[in-house]
Amino acid sequence: GDSVTQTEGLVTLTEGLPVMLNCTYQSTYSPFLFWYVQHLNEAPKLLLKSFTDNKRPEHQGFHATLHKSSSSFHLQKSSAQLSDSALYYCALTLPQGTGSKLSFGKGAKLTVSP
Amino acid sequence: DMKVTQMPRYLIKRMGENVLLECGQDMSHETMYWYRQDPGLGLQLIYISYDVDSNSEGDIPKGYRVSRKKREHFSLILDSAKTNQTSVYFCASSPRRDRGTGQLYFGEGSKLTVL
């Protein structure tokens, strides 16, 4: 079935260092990929979503590029901030007409320290 | 104001008791979801509802049932709760059906402890 794999469960970084969280996927179709962020005691919120036209989505300094050749949608940021500490989920949904189910990965907990 | 509201936010029950988690949204979204969140397992889909009385099982529906009698309300019911159903439950809604937009609006979560 369609699924998302996040390999890092816990990531600890020093402020100012680059962030990269991995996301790979398996799907029979050409899915849409997303990153959600969940800060402590808050609800998950959409951070980024993939485009179909090779544009690179960006938000709050984060960006991600969909690479169909490697089935990946890694999340990156050039310089981590303390406020980036959160749980990050990669998620996948199938194109229109095949249902609106959103499947999440297991999440990566990012902790940024001074 | 676009909002998904979950009640109760915290609940403690004994094994075998029934549990009702309620969710409301004020955005007239067709599609609503129930997920549970566990450390190391992420967000797992329990049920999805495409509209009133149009519900489908998600990935882990066993032990749960749902009810959607009004578009703005979606309930999750645990008949005879088990200790392994201790979790944080999230309700979410999305504005379009079968559009693959991925834009889900989540509630604040309901933390259920089953003793």
mmCIF file of C-alpha atoms in Angstrom:
data_model
loop_
_atom_site.group_PDB
_atom_site.id
_atom_site.type_symbol
_atom_site.label_atom_id
_atom_site.label_comp_id
_atom_site.label_asym_id
_atom_site.label_seq_id
_atom_site.Cartn_x
_atom_site.Cartn_y
_atom_site.Cartn_z
ATOM 1 C CA GLY A 1 0.000 0.000 0.000
ATOM 2 C CA ASP A 2 0.906 3.661 -0.035
ATOM 3 C CA SER A 3 3.188 4.629 2.808
ATOM 4 C CA VAL A 4 5.692 7.127 4.107
ATOM 5 C CA THR A 5 8.936 6.334 5.896
ATOM 6 C CA GLN A 6 10.722 8.658 8.282
ATOM 7 C CA THR A 7 13.974 7.188 9.515
ATOM 8 C CA GLU A 8 14.957 9.573 12.301
ATOM 9 C CA GLY A 9 12.921 9.306 15.446
ATOM 10 C CA LEU A 10 14.876 11.849 17.448
ATOM 11 C CA VAL A 11 17.071 14.631 16.091
ATOM 12 C CA THR A 12 19.076 16.951 18.329
ATOM 13 C CA LEU A 13 20.800 20.003 16.878
ATOM 14 C CA THR A 14 22.601 23.090 18.029
ATOM 15 C CA GLU A 15 21.049 26.403 17.086
ATOM 16 C CA GLY A 16 22.398 27.711 13.790
ATOM 17 C CA LEU A 17 23.197 24.325 12.276
ATOM 18 C CA PRO A 18 21.342 23.056 9.201
ATOM 19 C CA VAL A 19 18.293 20.836 9.514
ATOM 20 C CA MET A 20 17.481 17.878 7.325
ATOM 21 C CA LEU A 21 14.686 15.442 8.074
ATOM 22 C CA ASN A 22 14.294 12.500 5.751
ATOM 23 C CA CYS A 23 11.102 11.321 4.105
ATOM 24 C CA THR A 24 10.727 8.602 1.494
ATOM 25 C CA TYR A 25 7.540 7.147 0.160
ATOM 26 C CA GLN A 26 6.029 4.194 -1.632
ATOM 27 C CA SER A 27 3.032 4.647 -3.880
ATOM 28 C CA THR A 28 1.520 3.120 -6.975
ATOM 29 C CA TYR A 29 0.382 6.545 -8.115
ATOM 30 C CA SER A 30 2.037 9.976 -8.147
ATOM 31 C CA PRO A 31 1.090 11.199 -4.686
ATOM 32 C CA PHE A 32 1.112 14.597 -3.081
ATOM 33 C CA LEU A 33 3.585 14.918 -0.213
ATOM 34 C CA PHE A 34 3.316 17.155 2.840
ATOM 35 C CA TRP A 35 5.153 18.157 5.965
ATOM 36 C CA TYR A 36 3.194 18.834 9.138
ATOM 37 C CA VAL A 37 4.646 20.367 12.304
ATOM 38 C CA GLN A 38 3.374 19.892 15.840
ATOM 39 C CA HIS A 39 4.707 22.022 18.669
ATOM 40 C CA LEU A 40 4.419 20.811 22.246
ATOM 41 C CA ASN A 41 0.792 20.596 23.424
ATOM 42 C CA GLU A 42 -0.497 21.954 20.135
ATOM 43 C CA ALA A 43 -2.342 20.531 17.150
ATOM 44 C CA PRO A 44 -0.450 19.446 14.021
ATOM 45 C CA LYS A 45 -0.368 22.132 11.345
ATOM 46 C CA LEU A 46 0.487 22.032 7.663
ATOM 47 C CA LEU A 47 4.012 23.320 7.025
ATOM 48 C CA LEU A 48 4.669 22.516 3.362
ATOM 49 C CA LYS A 49 3.146 20.667 0.460
ATOM 50 C CA SER A 50 4.621 19.437 -2.791
ATOM 51 C CA PHE A 51 3.816 20.959 -6.125
ATOM 52 C CA THR A 52 3.357 19.125 -9.401
ATOM 53 C CA ASP A 53 5.413 21.587 -11.426
ATOM 54 C CA ASN A 54 8.844 21.162 -9.784
ATOM 55 C CA LYS A 55 8.486 24.310 -7.678
ATOM 56 C CA ARG A 56 10.160 24.137 -4.313
ATOM 57 C CA PRO A 57 7.726 25.003 -1.521
ATOM 58 C CA GLU A 58 9.064 27.161 1.298
ATOM 59 C CA HIS A 59 7.635 28.272 4.619
ATOM 60 C CA GLN A 60 9.225 29.736 7.746
ATOM 61 C CA GLY A 61 12.660 29.067 6.289
ATOM 62 C CA PHE A 62 11.896 25.394 5.644
ATOM 63 C CA HIS A 63 11.879 23.929 2.164
ATOM 64 C CA ALA A 64 11.429 20.526 0.596
ATOM 65 C CA THR A 65 11.875 19.204 -2.920
ATOM 66 C CA LEU A 66 9.925 16.300 -4.329
ATOM 67 C CA HIS A 67 12.275 13.905 -6.111
ATOM 68 C CA LYS A 68 10.227 11.327 -7.953
ATOM 69 C CA SER A 69 13.330 9.449 -9.078
ATOM 70 C CA SER A 70 14.253 8.667 -5.480
ATOM 71 C CA SER A 71 10.716 8.851 -4.022
ATOM 72 C CA SER A 72 11.821 11.427 -1.482
ATOM 73 C CA PHE A 73 10.585 14.690 0.020
ATOM 74 C CA HIS A 74 13.230 15.662 2.584
ATOM 75 C CA LEU A 75 12.673 18.708 4.790
ATOM 76 C CA GLN A 76 15.523 21.188 5.029
ATOM 77 C CA LYS A 77 16.401 24.465 6.693
ATOM 78 C CA SER A 78 19.725 26.242 6.486
ATOM 79 C CA SER A 79 19.892 27.381 10.110
ATOM 80 C CA ALA A 80 17.948 25.873 12.998
ATOM 81 C CA GLN A 81 16.233 28.101 15.557
ATOM 82 C CA LEU A 82 15.173 27.247 19.086
ATOM 83 C CA SER A 83 11.546 27.718 18.040
ATOM 84 C CA ASP A 84 11.930 24.929 15.455
ATOM 85 C CA SER A 85 11.871 22.362 18.251
ATOM 86 C CA ALA A 86 8.800 20.284 17.447
ATOM 87 C CA LEU A 87 7.510 17.028 16.056
ATOM 88 C CA TYR A 88 7.605 16.855 12.271
ATOM 89 C CA TYR A 89 5.468 14.512 10.211
ATOM 90 C CA CYS A 90 5.803 13.660 6.549
ATOM 91 C CA ALA A 91 2.484 12.707 4.975
ATOM 92 C CA LEU A 92 1.133 11.449 1.683
ATOM 93 C CA THR A 93 -2.163 11.599 -0.119
ATOM 94 C CA LEU A 94 -3.229 10.253 -3.459
ATOM 95 C CA PRO A 95 -4.360 12.384 -6.399
ATOM 96 C CA GLN A 96 -7.909 13.550 -6.853
ATOM 97 C CA GLY A 97 -10.473 10.847 -7.321
ATOM 98 C CA THR A 98 -8.688 8.255 -5.257
ATOM 99 C CA GLY A 99 -9.817 9.405 -1.813
ATOM 100 C CA SER A 100 -8.676 12.111 0.548
ATOM 101 C CA LYS A 101 -6.975 9.860 3.098
ATOM 102 C CA LEU A 102 -3.761 11.356 4.448
ATOM 103 C CA SER A 103 -1.184 8.812 5.608
ATOM 104 C CA PHE A 104 1.440 10.004 8.076
ATOM 105 C CA GLY A 105 4.918 8.775 8.820
ATOM 106 C CA LYS A 106 6.003 7.971 12.366
ATOM 107 C CA GLY A 107 7.333 11.462 12.929
ATOM 108 C CA ALA A 108 10.686 12.992 13.810
ATOM 109 C CA LYS A 109 11.152 14.879 17.063
ATOM 110 C CA LEU A 110 13.512 17.797 16.519
ATOM 111 C CA THR A 111 15.146 19.391 19.539
ATOM 112 C CA VAL A 112 17.221 22.536 18.976
ATOM 113 C CA SER A 113 19.506 23.563 21.817
ATOM 114 C CA PRO A 114 21.432 26.827 22.403
ATOM 115 C CA ASP B 1 -13.178 31.708 12.956
ATOM 116 C CA MET B 2 -11.970 28.380 11.521
ATOM 117 C CA LYS B 3 -11.797 25.943 14.353
ATOM 118 C CA VAL B 4 -11.984 22.264 15.203
ATOM 119 C CA THR B 5 -13.088 21.702 18.779
ATOM 120 C CA GLN B 6 -12.652 18.476 20.697
ATOM 121 C CA MET B 7 -14.361 17.492 23.934
ATOM 122 C CA PRO B 8 -13.313 16.427 26.439
ATOM 123 C CA ARG B 9 -9.644 17.390 26.331
ATOM 124 C CA TYR B 10 -8.716 14.981 29.091
ATOM 125 C CA LEU B 11 -10.492 11.811 30.141
ATOM 126 C CA ILE B 12 -9.725 8.977 32.540
ATOM 127 C CA LYS B 13 -11.754 5.787 32.285
ATOM 128 C CA ARG B 14 -11.589 2.292 33.691
ATOM 129 C CA MET B 15 -11.182 -0.740 31.465
ATOM 130 C CA GLY B 16 -14.559 -1.881 30.202
ATOM 131 C CA GLU B 17 -16.208 1.522 30.402
ATOM 132 C CA ASN B 18 -17.612 3.229 27.332
ATOM 133 C CA VAL B 19 -15.943 6.330 25.950
ATOM 134 C CA LEU B 20 -17.388 9.089 23.809
ATOM 135 C CA LEU B 21 -15.074 11.635 22.189
ATOM 136 C CA GLU B 22 -16.749 14.472 20.364
ATOM 137 C CA CYS B 23 -15.525 16.768 17.633
ATOM 138 C CA GLY B 24 -17.055 19.829 16.052
ATOM 139 C CA GLN B 25 -16.015 22.118 13.233
ATOM 140 C CA ASP B 26 -17.413 25.442 12.094
ATOM 141 C CA MET B 27 -16.092 25.397 8.526
ATOM 142 C CA SER B 28 -18.771 23.229 6.867
ATOM 143 C CA HIS B 29 -16.058 20.801 5.808
ATOM 144 C CA GLU B 30 -17.340 17.626 4.199
ATOM 145 C CA THR B 31 -14.538 15.353 5.305
ATOM 146 C CA MET B 32 -13.627 14.602 8.907
ATOM 147 C CA TYR B 33 -11.118 12.235 10.471
ATOM 148 C CA TRP B 34 -10.161 10.578 13.713
ATOM 149 C CA TYR B 35 -6.493 9.817 14.332
ATOM 150 C CA ARG B 36 -4.681 8.486 17.350
ATOM 151 C CA GLN B 37 -1.157 9.550 18.217
ATOM 152 C CA ASP B 38 1.307 7.336 20.042
ATOM 153 C CA PRO B 39 5.044 7.898 20.576
ATOM 154 C CA GLY B 40 7.044 6.176 17.866
ATOM 155 C CA LEU B 41 3.945 5.315 15.864
ATOM 156 C CA GLY B 42 2.939 8.739 14.655
ATOM 157 C CA LEU B 43 -0.587 9.586 13.614
ATOM 158 C CA GLN B 44 -2.688 6.578 12.689
ATOM 159 C CA LEU B 45 -6.019 6.945 10.930
ATOM 160 C CA ILE B 46 -8.935 5.313 12.720
ATOM 161 C CA TYR B 47 -11.904 6.440 10.652
ATOM 162 C CA ILE B 48 -12.659 8.901 7.891
ATOM 163 C CA SER B 49 -16.051 10.419 7.201
ATOM 164 C CA TYR B 50 -16.858 11.899 3.809
ATOM 165 C CA ASP B 51 -20.170 13.410 4.944
ATOM 166 C CA VAL B 52 -23.210 12.635 7.087
ATOM 167 C CA ASP B 53 -23.586 8.862 7.473
ATOM 168 C CA SER B 54 -20.763 8.228 4.976
ATOM 169 C CA ASN B 55 -17.989 6.719 7.050
ATOM 170 C CA SER B 56 -15.065 4.492 6.112
ATOM 171 C CA GLU B 57 -12.561 2.545 8.123
ATOM 172 C CA GLY B 58 -9.044 3.844 8.318
ATOM 173 C CA ASP B 59 -5.950 1.830 9.099
ATOM 174 C CA ILE B 60 -6.786 0.852 12.696
ATOM 175 C CA PRO B 61 -10.577 0.764 13.132
ATOM 176 C CA LYS B 62 -10.756 -2.257 15.427
ATOM 177 C CA GLY B 63 -12.267 -1.388 18.800
ATOM 178 C CA TYR B 64 -13.720 1.890 17.586
ATOM 179 C CA ARG B 65 -16.869 3.122 15.924
ATOM 180 C CA VAL B 66 -17.961 6.517 14.742
ATOM 181 C CA SER B 67 -21.099 8.531 14.232
ATOM 182 C CA ARG B 68 -21.747 11.502 11.993
ATOM 183 C CA LYS B 69 -25.333 12.703 12.011
ATOM 184 C CA LYS B 70 -24.571 16.344 11.256
ATOM 185 C CA ARG B 71 -21.874 17.670 8.942
ATOM 186 C CA GLU B 72 -20.294 19.708 11.738
ATOM 187 C CA HIS B 73 -20.082 16.899 14.299
ATOM 188 C CA PHE B 74 -18.105 13.668 14.298
ATOM 189 C CA SER B 75 -18.009 11.341 17.299
ATOM 190 C CA LEU B 76 -15.618 8.537 18.185
ATOM 191 C CA ILE B 77 -17.005 5.791 20.405
ATOM 192 C CA LEU B 78 -15.091 3.132 22.294
ATOM 193 C CA ASP B 79 -17.385 0.391 23.519
ATOM 194 C CA SER B 80 -15.697 -1.266 26.489
ATOM 195 C CA ALA B 81 -12.399 0.572 26.494
ATOM 196 C CA LYS B 82 -9.128 -1.310 26.752
ATOM 197 C CA THR B 83 -5.873 -0.210 28.336
ATOM 198 C CA ASN B 84 -4.125 -0.261 24.936
ATOM 199 C CA GLN B 85 -6.512 2.445 23.790
ATOM 200 C CA THR B 86 -4.767 4.903 26.084
ATOM 201 C CA SER B 87 -3.621 7.557 23.631
ATOM 202 C CA VAL B 88 -4.086 11.068 22.367
ATOM 203 C CA TYR B 89 -6.900 11.272 19.854
ATOM 204 C CA PHE B 90 -7.018 13.946 17.197
ATOM 205 C CA CYS B 91 -9.982 14.978 15.143
ATOM 206 C CA ALA B 92 -9.415 16.780 11.858
ATOM 207 C CA SER B 93 -11.428 18.165 8.985
ATOM 208 C CA SER B 94 -10.663 19.076 5.406
ATOM 209 C CA PRO B 95 -12.501 21.321 2.975
ATOM 210 C CA ARG B 96 -12.712 19.097 -0.072
ATOM 211 C CA ARG B 97 -13.540 15.536 -0.854
ATOM 212 C CA ASP B 98 -11.291 13.582 -3.190
ATOM 213 C CA ARG B 99 -9.136 16.548 -4.033
ATOM 214 C CA GLY B 100 -5.859 15.396 -2.508
ATOM 215 C CA THR B 101 -5.130 18.829 -1.109
ATOM 216 C CA GLY B 102 -3.692 17.520 2.137
ATOM 217 C CA GLN B 103 -4.881 20.553 4.075
ATOM 218 C CA LEU B 104 -6.239 19.119 7.292
ATOM 219 C CA TYR B 105 -7.350 21.262 10.199
ATOM 220 C CA PHE B 106 -6.698 19.517 13.489
ATOM 221 C CA GLY B 107 -8.314 19.896 16.855
ATOM 222 C CA GLU B 108 -6.270 20.268 20.026
ATOM 223 C CA GLY B 109 -6.487 16.588 20.865
ATOM 224 C CA SER B 110 -8.195 14.498 23.542
ATOM 225 C CA LYS B 111 -5.942 12.649 25.936
ATOM 226 C CA LEU B 112 -7.579 9.395 27.009
ATOM 227 C CA THR B 113 -6.219 7.242 29.816
ATOM 228 C CA VAL B 114 -7.748 3.814 30.347
ATOM 229 C CA LEU B 115 -6.867 2.265 33.699
#
